Amino acid sequence: MNQQTIDKLMEIKKLYEAGILTKEEMETEKAKILHPTSVASESKKETVASNDKPQQRTSKGTLKQGLSKDTKIWLIAGSVVAVMLIIAIIIQNGRSSNSQTYDNDYAVADTDTAMVDDTDYDTAVDDSQEQTPQSYADKAENYIGGLDTDTRVVASLTDDDRHCVYTLTEVEAGWGRVNSLYCHNLETGSTNIVNVPYKVEGEEEAGEQVADAKMVGNNLYVVNTSYRCGQSVACLNTRTGKWSCVVRACASADFISNNRVKVSYAKLVYEGECLADNQYEYTDKVITLK
């Protein structure tokens, strides 16, 4: 037996093992190879018979008879490729299933975490709002909105250099109602009474009794008052924080416009036996404030 015959027999065996040939077909093909002369006549008979009736197909859609060598090789190659594709699809489906399961577990974990975050969400937002600095204008608005009716706003300074609110609060004194000047620091939130200098002589220890106050430009003008000794006018430069004296002593001082104050001076012309009998001569002066 030569090598060519052996190769043909091995090829027929592979086709049988691949399911392309049945056992009967494999035996027939072996007989054709081993005994080509005796099988020739039978092949002719089968060929005539096969022409009289349609050829049957296997479950794989291939013809049982009349398959050439090249056709069988292509069928084997196609079968191998198909099997490999099926295996690859199965593996890919398995990976997708595992990935989906992992994603679902991860999503559940994220949902649980989000639920925990929602529980503390209000607290977190409140803390963030407390830590966010407010502008001086907002702080001034909040402070002014909380003042009572006995307090009047004189000036609200909310720039970078000055951040305070000056107010006059009416209080009851021994001889009537007077005002006290306060300064509210918008940065620290503290409120302190303002010590106004240049008081009327003899009234330095009478406390902080303010008749009125007005903001003109960068200057805060304050009218000090007293029960017996008249009034004085002091000026605070809000940029430098320095005080100056506008009127040392006068009978009265009243703001008559946005930037003017009317000052009345009294001169004793007759001194009686008591204060009620004293007579004074009054002169008025209007001072323009800058």
CSV table of N, CA and C in Angstrom, one decimal, residues 198-274:
chain,number,residue,atom,x,y,z
A,198,TYR,N,-15.2,115.9,72.9
A,198,TYR,CA,-15.5,117.4,72.8
A,198,TYR,C,-16.9,117.6,73.4
A,199,LYS,N,-17.1,117.2,74.6
A,199,LYS,CA,-18.4,117.4,75.3
A,199,LYS,C,-18.3,118.9,75.9
A,200,VAL,N,-19.5,119.3,76.2
A,200,VAL,CA,-19.6,120.7,76.8
A,200,VAL,C,-18.9,120.6,78.2
A,201,GLU,N,-18.1,121.7,78.4
A,201,GLU,CA,-17.4,121.8,79.7
A,201,GLU,C,-18.3,121.6,80.9
A,202,GLY,N,-17.8,120.8,81.8
A,202,GLY,CA,-18.6,120.5,83.0
A,202,GLY,C,-19.6,119.3,82.8
A,203,GLU,N,-19.7,118.8,81.6
A,203,GLU,CA,-20.6,117.6,81.4
A,203,GLU,C,-19.8,116.4,80.9
A,204,GLU,N,-18.5,116.4,81.1
A,204,GLU,CA,-17.7,115.2,80.7
A,204,GLU,C,-18.1,113.9,81.3
A,205,GLU,N,-18.6,113.9,82.5
A,205,GLU,CA,-18.9,112.7,83.2
A,205,GLU,C,-20.4,112.4,83.1
A,206,ALA,N,-21.1,113.1,82.3
A,206,ALA,CA,-22.6,113.0,82.2
A,206,ALA,C,-23.0,111.8,81.4
A,207,GLY,N,-22.1,111.0,80.9
A,207,GLY,CA,-22.5,109.9,80.1
A,207,GLY,C,-22.6,110.2,78.6
A,208,GLU,N,-23.0,109.3,77.8
A,208,GLU,CA,-23.0,109.5,76.3
A,208,GLU,C,-24.5,109.9,76.0
A,209,GLN,N,-24.7,111.2,76.0
A,209,GLN,CA,-26.0,111.7,75.6
A,209,GLN,C,-25.9,112.4,74.3
A,210,VAL,N,-26.5,111.9,73.3
A,210,VAL,CA,-26.4,112.4,71.9
A,210,VAL,C,-27.7,112.9,71.5
A,211,ALA,N,-27.7,114.2,71.0
A,211,ALA,CA,-29.0,114.8,70.5
A,211,ALA,C,-29.3,114.2,69.1
A,212,ASP,N,-28.3,114.2,68.2
A,212,ASP,CA,-28.5,113.7,66.8
A,212,ASP,C,-27.2,113.4,66.2
A,213,ALA,N,-27.2,112.7,65.0
A,213,ALA,CA,-26.0,112.3,64.3
A,213,ALA,C,-26.4,112.2,62.8
A,214,LYS,N,-25.4,112.6,61.9
A,214,LYS,CA,-25.7,112.5,60.5
A,214,LYS,C,-24.4,112.2,59.8
A,215,MET,N,-24.5,111.4,58.7
A,215,MET,CA,-23.4,111.0,57.9
A,215,MET,C,-23.3,112.0,56.7
A,216,VAL,N,-22.2,112.7,56.5
A,216,VAL,CA,-22.0,113.5,55.3
A,216,VAL,C,-20.6,113.1,54.7
A,217,GLY,N,-20.7,112.5,53.5
A,217,GLY,CA,-19.5,112.1,52.9
A,217,GLY,C,-18.8,111.0,53.7
A,218,ASN,N,-17.6,111.1,54.1
A,218,ASN,CA,-16.9,110.2,54.9
A,218,ASN,C,-16.9,110.5,56.4
A,219,ASN,N,-17.6,111.7,56.7
A,219,ASN,CA,-17.6,112.2,58.1
A,219,ASN,C,-18.9,111.9,58.8
A,220,LEU,N,-18.8,111.5,60.1
A,220,LEU,CA,-20.0,111.3,60.9
A,220,LEU,C,-20.0,112.5,61.9
A,221,TYR,N,-21.1,113.3,61.8
A,221,TYR,CA,-21.2,114.5,62.7
A,221,TYR,C,-22.2,114.1,63.8
A,222,VAL,N,-21.7,114.4,65.0
A,222,VAL,CA,-22.5,114.0,66.2
A,222,VAL,C,-22.8,115.3,67.1
A,223,VAL,N,-24.0,115.5,67.4
A,223,VAL,CA,-24.4,116.6,68.3
A,223,VAL,C,-24.5,116.1,69.7
A,224,ASN,N,-23.5,116.5,70.6
A,224,ASN,CA,-23.6,116.1,72.0
A,224,ASN,C,-24.6,117.0,72.7
A,225,THR,N,-25.3,116.5,73.7
A,225,THR,CA,-26.2,117.3,74.4
A,225,THR,C,-26.0,117.1,76.0
A,226,SER,N,-26.5,118.1,76.7
A,226,SER,CA,-26.5,118.0,78.2
A,226,SER,C,-27.7,118.7,78.7
A,227,TYR,N,-28.0,118.5,80.0
A,227,TYR,CA,-29.2,119.0,80.6
A,227,TYR,C,-29.1,120.5,80.9
A,228,ARG,N,-27.9,121.0,81.3
A,228,ARG,CA,-27.8,122.4,81.7
A,228,ARG,C,-26.8,123.2,80.9
A,229,CYS,N,-25.9,122.6,80.3
A,229,CYS,CA,-24.8,123.4,79.7
A,229,CYS,C,-24.7,123.4,78.2
A,230,GLY,N,-25.8,123.2,77.5
A,230,GLY,CA,-25.9,123.3,76.1
A,230,GLY,C,-25.3,122.1,75.3
A,231,GLN,N,-24.9,122.4,74.1
A,231,GLN,CA,-24.5,121.3,73.2
A,231,GLN,C,-23.1,121.6,72.5
A,232,SER,N,-22.6,120.5,71.9
A,232,SER,CA,-21.3,120.7,71.1
A,232,SER,C,-21.5,119.8,69.9
A,233,VAL,N,-20.7,120.0,68.9
A,233,VAL,CA,-20.7,119.2,67.6
A,233,VAL,C,-19.3,118.7,67.4
A,234,ALA,N,-19.2,117.3,67.3
A,234,ALA,CA,-18.0,116.6,67.0
A,234,ALA,C,-18.1,115.9,65.7
A,235,CYS,N,-16.9,115.7,65.0
A,235,CYS,CA,-16.9,115.0,63.7
A,235,CYS,C,-15.9,113.9,63.8
A,236,LEU,N,-16.4,112.7,63.3
A,236,LEU,CA,-15.6,111.5,63.2
A,236,LEU,C,-15.3,111.2,61.7
A,237,ASN,N,-14.0,111.2,61.3
A,237,ASN,CA,-13.6,110.7,60.0
A,237,ASN,C,-13.6,109.2,59.9
A,238,THR,N,-14.6,108.6,59.3
A,238,THR,CA,-14.7,107.1,59.3
A,238,THR,C,-13.6,106.4,58.5
A,239,ARG,N,-12.9,107.2,57.7
A,239,ARG,CA,-11.7,106.6,57.0
A,239,ARG,C,-10.5,106.5,57.9
A,240,THR,N,-10.2,107.5,58.7
A,240,THR,CA,-9.0,107.5,59.5
A,240,THR,C,-9.3,107.2,61.0
A,241,GLY,N,-10.6,107.3,61.4
A,241,GLY,CA,-11.0,107.0,62.8
A,241,GLY,C,-10.7,108.2,63.7
A,242,LYS,N,-10.4,109.4,63.2
A,242,LYS,CA,-10.0,110.5,64.0
A,242,LYS,C,-11.1,111.5,64.2
A,243,TRP,N,-11.2,112.0,65.5
A,243,TRP,CA,-12.2,113.0,65.8
A,243,TRP,C,-11.7,114.4,65.7
A,244,SER,N,-12.6,115.3,65.4
A,244,SER,CA,-12.3,116.8,65.4
A,244,SER,C,-13.5,117.5,66.0
A,245,CYS,N,-13.3,118.8,66.4
A,245,CYS,CA,-14.4,119.6,67.0
A,245,CYS,C,-14.9,120.6,66.0
A,246,VAL,N,-16.2,120.6,65.8
A,246,VAL,CA,-16.8,121.6,64.9
A,246,VAL,C,-17.3,122.8,65.7
A,247,VAL,N,-18.0,122.5,66.8
A,247,VAL,CA,-18.6,123.5,67.7
A,247,VAL,C,-18.2,123.1,69.1
A,248,ARG,N,-17.5,124.0,69.8
A,248,ARG,CA,-17.1,123.7,71.2
A,248,ARG,C,-18.3,123.7,72.1
A,249,ALA,N,-19.0,124.8,72.1
A,249,ALA,CA,-20.2,124.9,73.0
A,249,ALA,C,-21.2,125.9,72.3
A,250,CYS,N,-22.5,125.5,72.4
A,250,CYS,CA,-23.5,126.3,71.9
A,250,CYS,C,-24.8,126.0,72.6
A,251,ALA,N,-25.8,126.9,72.4
A,251,ALA,CA,-27.1,126.7,73.1
A,251,ALA,C,-27.8,125.5,72.5
A,252,SER,N,-27.7,125.4,71.2
A,252,SER,CA,-28.4,124.3,70.5
A,252,SER,C,-27.8,124.1,69.1
A,253,ALA,N,-27.9,122.9,68.6
A,253,ALA,CA,-27.4,122.6,67.2
A,253,ALA,C,-28.4,121.6,66.6
A,254,ASP,N,-28.9,122.0,65.4
A,254,ASP,CA,-29.9,121.2,64.7
A,254,ASP,C,-29.5,121.0,63.2
A,255,PHE,N,-29.6,119.8,62.7
A,255,PHE,CA,-29.3,119.6,61.3
A,255,PHE,C,-30.6,120.1,60.5
A,256,ILE,N,-30.3,121.0,59.5
A,256,ILE,CA,-31.4,121.6,58.8
A,256,ILE,C,-31.5,121.1,57.3
A,257,SER,N,-30.5,120.4,56.9
A,257,SER,CA,-30.4,119.8,55.5
A,257,SER,C,-29.4,118.7,55.5
A,258,ASN,N,-29.2,118.2,54.4
A,258,ASN,CA,-28.3,117.0,54.3
A,258,ASN,C,-26.9,117.4,54.7
A,259,ASN,N,-26.4,118.6,54.5
A,259,ASN,CA,-25.0,119.0,54.8
A,259,ASN,C,-24.9,120.3,55.6
A,260,ARG,N,-26.0,120.7,56.2
A,260,ARG,CA,-25.9,122.0,57.0
A,260,ARG,C,-26.5,121.8,58.4
A,261,VAL,N,-25.9,122.5,59.4
A,261,VAL,CA,-26.3,122.4,60.7
A,261,VAL,C,-26.5,123.9,61.2
A,262,LYS,N,-27.6,124.1,61.9
A,262,LYS,CA,-27.9,125.5,62.4
A,262,LYS,C,-27.5,125.5,63.9
A,263,VAL,N,-26.6,126.4,64.2
A,263,VAL,CA,-26.0,126.5,65.6
A,263,VAL,C,-26.5,127.8,66.2
A,264,SER,N,-27.1,127.7,67.4
A,264,SER,CA,-27.5,128.9,68.2
A,264,SER,C,-26.6,129.2,69.4
A,265,TYR,N,-26.2,130.4,69.5
A,265,TYR,CA,-25.3,130.8,70.6
A,265,TYR,C,-26.1,131.7,71.5
A,266,ALA,N,-25.9,131.6,72.8
A,266,ALA,CA,-26.6,132.4,73.8
A,266,ALA,C,-25.6,133.2,74.6
A,267,LYS,N,-25.9,134.5,74.8
A,267,LYS,CA,-25.1,135.4,75.6
A,267,LYS,C,-25.9,136.0,76.7
A,268,LEU,N,-25.4,135.8,77.9
A,268,LEU,CA,-26.1,136.3,79.1
A,268,LEU,C,-26.1,137.8,79.2
A,269,VAL,N,-27.2,138.4,79.1
A,269,VAL,CA,-27.3,139.9,79.2
A,269,VAL,C,-27.8,140.4,80.5
A,270,TYR,N,-28.5,139.5,81.2
A,270,TYR,CA,-29.0,139.9,82.6
A,270,TYR,C,-29.0,138.7,83.4
A,271,GLU,N,-28.4,138.8,84.6
A,271,GLU,CA,-28.4,137.7,85.5
A,271,GLU,C,-29.3,138.0,86.7
A,272,GLY,N,-30.3,137.2,86.8
A,272,GLY,CA,-31.3,137.5,87.9
A,272,GLY,C,-30.9,136.8,89.2
A,273,GLU,N,-31.8,136.8,90.1
A,273,GLU,CA,-31.6,136.2,91.4
A,273,GLU,C,-31.6,134.6,91.3
A,274,CYS,N,-32.2,134.1,90.2
A,274,CYS,CA,-32.2,132.7,90.0
A,274,CYS,C,-32.1,132.5,88.5
